[in-house]
Amino acid sequence: MYNAKYIIPGIIFFLALAFAPVVYNMGHKFEVTPELPKDQKDCVLPTQEMRDKHMQLLNEWRNEAVRDGNRIFVNAKGQKYVKSLTNTCMSCHTDKAKFCDRCHDTVGVAPYCWDCHNLTPDQKSPIPPVAQAASGGH
Amino acid sequence: MKSNRREFLKLAAVSAMGIGAARLGFLGDAPAFAESVPTAANFEEGLKAKHWGMAIFTAKMTPEMNAKCRKACHTEHNVPDIAGPKEIKWFWGANFEESFPTEHGHYLSEEIEHRQFPLLCNQCETPMCVKVCPTQATFQRPDGIVMMDFHRCIGCRYCMAGCPYGARSFNFQDPRPFIKSFNPLFPTRMRGVVEKCNFCAERLAIGKLPVCVEAAEGALVFGDLSDEQSDIRKALREHFAIRRKPDAGTSPSVYYIL
């Protein structure tokens, strides 16, 4: 191989650079603790399932509620919930900053739900009390 | 005498405090829009129909009544209050010439000529806006309501070009700062999305009539056009009604009783 003395150290340097974040974070435990509602024990689905799939669930809810007019969600326990982000999810999880944002900020996603949906069903004014940058950088 | 005045002042101070507390209590009451969050049980009582429609007793729709219905609608749906060409309209009013330009009503009766006709999305049977929407954000439900899925709207405004009635409005800017009376139970919109009247689909789902119909005290009749026994069919049987721009071929579900 021509120029092996340059190419091989180059490849090694590149790999070291590429894997630096992996090595840097090795051993660190990744954990986010959103604040859960104190007066409620049950969510619409088990915690783990909500953690993994809440975005799919919300997407299904919006399609079923808006397009099919099917607005009641029945979970595995037979409990009935209204398919509504503000009126169902946010009436329990009243503080977006301590619930939604803690995860979303950590993993660096900025969903733009809040450009239209209200933060809670008790909200007094249409402007959500969050900084513009936090409300979805799209 | 001296002790009497002292007593009086004490009493006055206590009463003033009492009144103050009462006033504060009143101010701290729930806001004007204290409607409770609809529950799953409410949604089980939803109204169903084969073809929703509306008949309007135009003689009863005075400009004041029109304004009242408009306010009720715009409050319910967080419609921003923007003046000028960027106005967002779900419910509005216009005179005969503007409302029925294809009627060519020369020599109209004075009363009809000056009447203000309430205008809203006509919820057409063959809606042009649904045909032209490239993302299917505008779609027609089986019960005839022409709905908008704001999530899917990309703001191309084809529907505005397609609609012969000007029933659609575009959000040129973030509407939130322009919302005067706010309903936290209904979402707002964002910049770059088209919006229009949805026949209060969210209220029909919890068994309530559209909010303009409630506000209009009988001047607007809402019901199932496919049911011969319904109030709306009765109203249309007994009175002469016209629809807007019949030659556009979209077959509106809103009838104007003259």
Coordinates of C-alpha atoms in Angstrom, one line a residue:
Chain A
M1 CA 0.0 0.0 0.0
Y2 CA 1.3 3.4 -0.9
N3 CA 1.5 6.0 1.8
A4 CA 0.5 3.5 4.6
K5 CA 2.5 5.5 7.1
Y6 CA 0.0 8.4 6.6
I7 CA -3.2 6.5 5.8
I8 CA -3.2 4.1 8.8
P9 CA -2.6 6.8 11.4
G10 CA -5.2 8.9 9.6
I11 CA -7.8 6.2 9.8
I12 CA -7.0 5.6 13.5
F13 CA -7.2 9.3 14.2
F14 CA -10.6 9.5 12.4
L15 CA -12.0 6.5 14.3
A16 CA -10.8 7.9 17.6
L17 CA -12.5 11.2 16.8
A18 CA -15.7 9.5 15.7
F19 CA -15.9 7.3 18.8
A20 CA -14.8 10.0 21.3
P21 CA -18.4 10.8 22.4
V22 CA -19.1 7.1 22.9
V23 CA -15.9 6.7 25.0
Y24 CA -16.6 9.9 26.8
N25 CA -20.1 8.9 27.9
M26 CA -19.2 5.3 28.7
G27 CA -20.2 4.4 32.2
H28 CA -22.5 7.4 32.6
K29 CA -26.0 6.4 33.3
F30 CA -28.6 8.0 31.0
E31 CA -31.6 8.9 33.0
V32 CA -34.2 11.6 32.8
T33 CA -36.8 12.0 35.5
P34 CA -39.8 14.0 34.4
E35 CA -42.1 15.1 37.3
L36 CA -45.1 12.9 37.4
P37 CA -48.6 14.1 38.6
K38 CA -48.9 13.6 42.3
D39 CA -52.7 13.1 42.5
Q40 CA -52.8 10.5 39.7
K41 CA -51.5 6.9 39.7
D42 CA -52.6 5.5 36.3
C43 CA -51.7 6.8 32.9
V44 CA -53.7 5.8 29.8
L45 CA -51.1 3.1 29.2
P46 CA -48.3 1.6 31.4
T47 CA -45.4 4.0 32.0
Q48 CA -42.8 2.1 29.9
E49 CA -45.2 2.0 27.0
M50 CA -45.9 5.7 27.2
R51 CA -42.2 6.4 27.4
D52 CA -41.5 4.4 24.3
K53 CA -44.6 5.1 22.2
H54 CA -46.3 8.3 23.3
M55 CA -45.6 9.9 20.0
Q56 CA -47.2 7.0 18.0
L57 CA -50.2 7.1 20.4
L58 CA -50.6 10.9 19.9
N59 CA -50.4 10.4 16.2
E60 CA -53.0 7.7 16.2
W61 CA -55.2 9.8 18.5
R62 CA -55.1 12.8 16.1
N63 CA -56.0 10.7 13.1
E64 CA -58.8 8.9 14.8
A65 CA -60.2 12.0 16.5
V66 CA -59.9 14.5 13.7
R67 CA -60.4 12.3 10.6
D68 CA -62.7 9.5 11.8
G69 CA -64.5 11.3 14.6
N70 CA -63.7 8.5 17.0
R71 CA -62.8 10.4 20.1
I72 CA -62.9 7.8 22.9
F73 CA -59.8 5.7 23.8
V74 CA -60.3 2.5 25.7
N75 CA -57.2 1.1 27.3
A76 CA -56.4 -2.6 28.3
K77 CA -58.0 -2.1 31.7
G78 CA -61.2 -0.9 30.0
Q79 CA -60.9 2.7 31.2
K80 CA -62.2 5.3 28.8
Y81 CA -60.3 8.5 28.0
V82 CA -61.0 11.4 25.6
K83 CA -58.4 11.6 22.8
S84 CA -57.2 15.0 23.4
L85 CA -53.7 16.3 24.0
T86 CA -54.7 19.5 26.0
N87 CA -57.8 18.2 27.6
T88 CA -56.6 14.8 28.6
C89 CA -52.8 14.6 28.7
M90 CA -52.2 18.1 29.9
S91 CA -55.0 18.2 32.5
C92 CA -52.9 15.6 34.4
H93 CA -49.4 16.7 33.4
T94 CA -50.1 20.3 34.1
D95 CA -46.5 21.5 33.9
K96 CA -45.0 21.1 30.5
A97 CA -41.6 22.4 31.6
K98 CA -41.3 19.8 34.3
F99 CA -42.7 16.9 32.3
C100 CA -42.5 17.2 28.5
D101 CA -39.5 19.5 28.2
R102 CA -37.2 17.6 30.6
C103 CA -37.0 14.7 28.1
H104 CA -37.3 16.6 24.9
D105 CA -34.6 19.1 25.8
T106 CA -32.3 16.2 26.9
V107 CA -32.6 14.2 23.8
G108 CA -32.8 17.3 21.6
V109 CA -36.2 17.0 20.0
A110 CA -38.5 20.0 19.5
P111 CA -42.0 18.9 18.7
Y112 CA -44.2 21.7 17.5
C113 CA -47.4 20.5 19.2
W114 CA -47.4 23.7 21.2
D115 CA -47.6 26.1 18.3
C116 CA -51.3 25.3 18.3
H117 CA -52.3 23.2 21.3
N118 CA -52.8 24.8 24.6
L119 CA -50.6 23.9 27.6
T120 CA -53.5 23.1 30.0
P121 CA -57.3 23.3 29.9
D122 CA -57.1 26.0 32.6
Q123 CA -54.8 28.3 30.6
K124 CA -55.9 31.9 30.8
S125 CA -54.3 33.4 27.8
P126 CA -53.4 32.1 24.3
I127 CA -49.7 32.7 24.6
P128 CA -47.9 29.8 26.2
P129 CA -45.5 30.9 28.9
V130 CA -42.4 29.5 27.2
A131 CA -39.5 31.0 25.3
Q132 CA -39.8 31.1 21.5
A133 CA -36.8 29.0 21.1
A134 CA -38.2 26.2 23.3
S135 CA -41.5 26.1 21.4
G136 CA -40.2 24.3 18.4
G137 CA -37.3 25.3 16.1
H138 CA -38.8 24.4 12.8
Chain B
M1 CA -70.5 60.4 72.3
K2 CA -66.8 59.8 72.1
S3 CA -67.1 56.1 72.7
N4 CA -69.9 56.0 70.2
R5 CA -67.7 57.4 67.5
R6 CA -65.0 54.9 68.4
E7 CA -67.5 52.1 68.1
F8 CA -68.7 53.4 64.8
L9 CA -65.2 53.7 63.3
K10 CA -64.4 50.1 64.4
L11 CA -67.6 48.8 62.8
A12 CA -66.9 50.8 59.7
A13 CA -63.3 49.4 59.5
V14 CA -64.6 45.8 59.9
S15 CA -67.3 46.2 57.3
A16 CA -64.9 47.8 54.9
M17 CA -62.6 44.8 55.3
G18 CA -65.5 42.5 54.8
I19 CA -66.6 44.2 51.6
G20 CA -63.0 44.3 50.5
A21 CA -62.7 40.5 51.1
A22 CA -65.9 39.9 49.3
R23 CA -64.7 42.0 46.3
L24 CA -61.4 40.1 46.2
G25 CA -63.3 36.8 46.4
F26 CA -65.4 37.9 43.4
L27 CA -62.3 38.9 41.4
G28 CA -60.6 35.7 42.2
D29 CA -63.5 33.7 40.7
A30 CA -63.1 31.4 37.7
P31 CA -62.6 33.2 34.4
A32 CA -65.5 34.0 32.1
F33 CA -64.8 30.8 30.2
A34 CA -65.2 28.3 33.0
E35 CA -66.6 25.5 30.9
S36 CA -65.5 22.1 32.3
V37 CA -63.4 19.7 30.3
P38 CA -65.6 17.3 28.3
T39 CA -65.4 13.7 29.6
A40 CA -65.6 10.4 27.8
A41 CA -69.2 10.1 28.9
N42 CA -70.0 13.4 27.1
F43 CA -68.5 12.0 23.9
E44 CA -70.7 9.0 24.1
E45 CA -73.7 11.3 23.7
G46 CA -72.5 12.7 20.4
L47 CA -75.0 13.8 17.8
K48 CA -75.2 11.7 14.6
A49 CA -76.7 12.4 11.2
K50 CA -76.4 11.3 7.6
H51 CA -76.1 14.8 6.2
W52 CA -75.8 17.8 8.5
G53 CA -77.2 21.1 7.2
M54 CA -78.3 24.5 8.2
A55 CA -81.3 26.7 7.3
I56 CA -81.1 30.4 8.0
F57 CA -84.2 32.6 8.7
T58 CA -82.5 35.6 7.2
A59 CA -85.2 38.0 8.3
K60 CA -84.4 37.2 11.9
M61 CA -80.7 37.6 11.4
T62 CA -80.3 41.3 12.2
P63 CA -76.8 42.8 12.1
E64 CA -76.8 42.6 16.0
M65 CA -77.7 38.9 15.9
N66 CA -75.1 38.3 13.2
A67 CA -72.5 40.0 15.4
K68 CA -73.6 37.9 18.4
C69 CA -73.3 34.6 16.5
R70 CA -69.9 35.7 15.0
K71 CA -68.6 36.5 18.5
A72 CA -69.8 33.2 19.9
C73 CA -68.2 31.3 17.0
H74 CA -64.9 33.1 17.1
T75 CA -64.6 32.8 20.9
E76 CA -65.4 29.1 20.8
H77 CA -62.7 28.4 18.2
N78 CA -60.0 30.9 19.1
V79 CA -60.4 32.8 15.8
P80 CA -58.0 35.8 15.9
D81 CA -59.4 39.3 15.6
I82 CA -57.4 40.8 12.7
A83 CA -58.7 43.7 10.8
G84 CA -58.0 44.3 7.1
P85 CA -57.1 41.9 4.3
K86 CA -55.5 39.4 6.7
E87 CA -58.9 38.9 8.5
I88 CA -59.7 35.4 9.6
K89 CA -63.4 34.6 9.0
W90 CA -65.4 31.7 10.2
F91 CA -68.7 33.5 10.5
W92 CA -69.4 36.8 8.9
G93 CA -72.0 38.9 7.1
A94 CA -72.6 40.5 3.7
N95 CA -75.4 42.1 1.7
F96 CA -77.6 40.4 -0.9
E97 CA -75.4 41.4 -3.9
E98 CA -72.3 40.0 -2.3
S99 CA -74.0 36.9 -0.9
F100 CA -75.9 35.9 -4.0
P101 CA -74.1 37.4 -7.0
T102 CA -75.6 35.0 -9.4
E103 CA -79.2 35.9 -8.5
H104 CA -79.0 39.2 -10.5
G105 CA -81.6 40.7 -8.3
H106 CA -82.2 44.0 -9.9
Y107 CA -85.0 46.1 -8.4
L108 CA -84.9 44.2 -5.1
S109 CA -87.2 45.0 -2.3
E110 CA -85.7 47.6 0.0
E111 CA -85.8 45.3 2.9
I112 CA -83.9 42.4 1.2
E113 CA -81.4 44.8 -0.4
H114 CA -80.3 46.1 3.0
R115 CA -80.5 42.8 4.9
Q116 CA -77.3 41.4 6.2
F117 CA -76.9 37.7 5.3
P118 CA -74.8 35.6 7.7
L119 CA -72.1 33.7 5.8
L120 CA -70.1 30.7 6.8
C121 CA -68.6 27.6 5.2
N122 CA -71.3 26.0 3.1
Q123 CA -70.2 22.5 3.9
C124 CA -70.9 21.6 0.2
E125 CA -72.0 18.1 -0.9
T126 CA -69.3 18.1 -3.7
P127 CA -66.7 20.5 -2.1
M128 CA -64.2 22.0 -4.5
C129 CA -61.7 22.5 -1.7
V130 CA -61.5 18.8 -1.0
K131 CA -60.9 18.1 -4.7
V132 CA -58.0 20.5 -4.9
C133 CA -56.3 19.9 -1.6
P134 CA -53.0 18.1 -2.3
T135 CA -52.4 16.7 1.2
Q136 CA -56.0 15.8 2.0
A137 CA -55.9 18.2 4.9
T138 CA -59.4 19.2 3.8
F139 CA -61.7 16.2 3.7
Q140 CA -65.3 15.4 3.9
R141 CA -66.8 13.3 6.7
P142 CA -69.5 10.8 5.9
D143 CA -72.0 13.1 7.6
G144 CA -71.3 15.8 5.1
I145 CA -69.1 18.1 7.2
V146 CA -66.1 19.4 5.3
M147 CA -63.4 19.3 7.9
M148 CA -59.9 20.6 8.1
D149 CA -57.0 18.6 9.6
F150 CA -54.8 21.5 10.6
H151 CA -51.9 19.1 11.2
R152 CA -51.7 18.3 7.6
C153 CA -52.3 21.7 6.1
I154 CA -49.2 23.0 4.3
G155 CA -50.6 26.4 3.5
C156 CA -50.6 26.0 -0.3
R157 CA -54.0 27.9 -0.4
Y158 CA -55.3 25.8 -3.3
C159 CA -58.5 25.4 -1.3
M160 CA -58.9 29.2 -1.0
A161 CA -58.6 29.4 -4.8
G162 CA -61.1 26.5 -5.2
C163 CA -63.7 27.7 -2.8
P164 CA -66.3 29.8 -4.7
Y165 CA -67.6 31.3 -1.4
G166 CA -64.4 32.8 0.1
A167 CA -65.1 30.7 3.2
R168 CA -61.4 30.0 4.0
S169 CA -58.8 32.2 5.6
F170 CA -55.1 32.0 5.7
N171 CA -53.0 32.7 8.7
F172 CA -50.4 35.1 7.4
Q173 CA -48.9 35.5 10.9
D174 CA -49.0 33.8 14.3
P175 CA -52.7 34.2 15.3
R176 CA -52.1 33.9 19.0
P177 CA -51.4 37.6 19.8
F178 CA -54.7 38.5 18.1
I179 CA -57.0 36.2 20.1
K180 CA -59.1 38.5 22.3
S181 CA -61.4 36.0 24.0
F182 CA -59.7 32.7 24.6
N183 CA -61.1 29.2 24.9
P184 CA -58.4 26.9 26.4
L185 CA -60.3 23.8 25.4
F186 CA -59.9 24.4 21.7
P187 CA -56.5 24.6 20.0
T188 CA -55.3 27.7 18.2
R189 CA -53.6 27.7 14.8
M190 CA -50.1 28.5 13.7
R191 CA -48.7 30.7 10.9
G192 CA -49.1 29.3 7.4
V193 CA -52.3 27.3 8.0
V194 CA -55.7 27.7 6.3
E195 CA -58.8 27.6 8.5
K196 CA -62.6 27.7 8.2
C197 CA -65.9 26.9 9.9
N198 CA -66.1 23.2 10.9
F199 CA -69.9 23.2 11.7
C200 CA -68.7 22.8 15.4
A201 CA -67.7 19.1 14.8
E202 CA -66.1 19.2 18.3
R203 CA -69.4 20.2 19.8
L204 CA -71.5 17.7 17.8
A205 CA -69.2 15.0 19.2
I206 CA -70.4 15.9 22.8
G207 CA -74.0 16.2 21.9
K208 CA -74.2 20.0 21.6
L209 CA -75.5 22.0 18.7
P210 CA -73.1 24.4 16.9
V211 CA -72.4 27.5 19.0
C212 CA -73.9 30.0 16.4
V213 CA -77.1 28.0 16.4
E214 CA -77.3 28.3 20.2
A215 CA -76.6 32.0 20.1
A216 CA -79.1 32.7 17.3
E217 CA -82.2 31.9 19.3
G218 CA -84.0 30.0 16.5
A219 CA -82.9 32.1 13.6
L220 CA -80.5 29.3 12.5
V221 CA -81.9 25.8 12.2
F222 CA -79.4 22.9 12.3
G223 CA -80.2 19.3 11.6
D224 CA -80.1 16.2 9.5
L225 CA -81.1 17.0 5.8
S226 CA -81.6 13.4 5.1
D227 CA -84.2 13.0 7.8
E228 CA -87.7 14.1 6.6
Q229 CA -88.9 14.6 10.1
S230 CA -86.1 16.9 11.2
D231 CA -86.7 20.6 12.1
I232 CA -84.5 21.7 9.2
R233 CA -86.5 19.8 6.6
K234 CA -89.7 21.1 8.1
A235 CA -88.3 24.7 7.8
L236 CA -87.3 24.1 4.2
R237 CA -90.7 22.5 3.4
E238 CA -92.6 25.5 4.7
H239 CA -90.4 28.3 3.4
F240 CA -88.8 29.4 0.2
A241 CA -85.0 29.0 0.5
I242 CA -82.1 29.6 -1.9
R243 CA -78.5 28.5 -1.8
R244 CA -75.4 30.6 -2.6
K245 CA -74.0 30.4 -6.2
P246 CA -75.9 27.3 -7.4
D247 CA -74.0 27.5 -10.7
A248 CA -70.7 26.7 -9.0
G249 CA -72.1 23.2 -8.8
T250 CA -70.9 22.5 -5.3
S251 CA -74.3 22.0 -3.8
P252 CA -74.1 23.8 -0.4
S253 CA -75.7 22.4 2.7
V254 CA -76.6 25.9 4.0
Y255 CA -80.0 27.2 2.9
Y256 CA -81.1 30.9 3.1
I257 CA -84.8 31.4 3.8
L258 CA -85.8 34.8 2.4

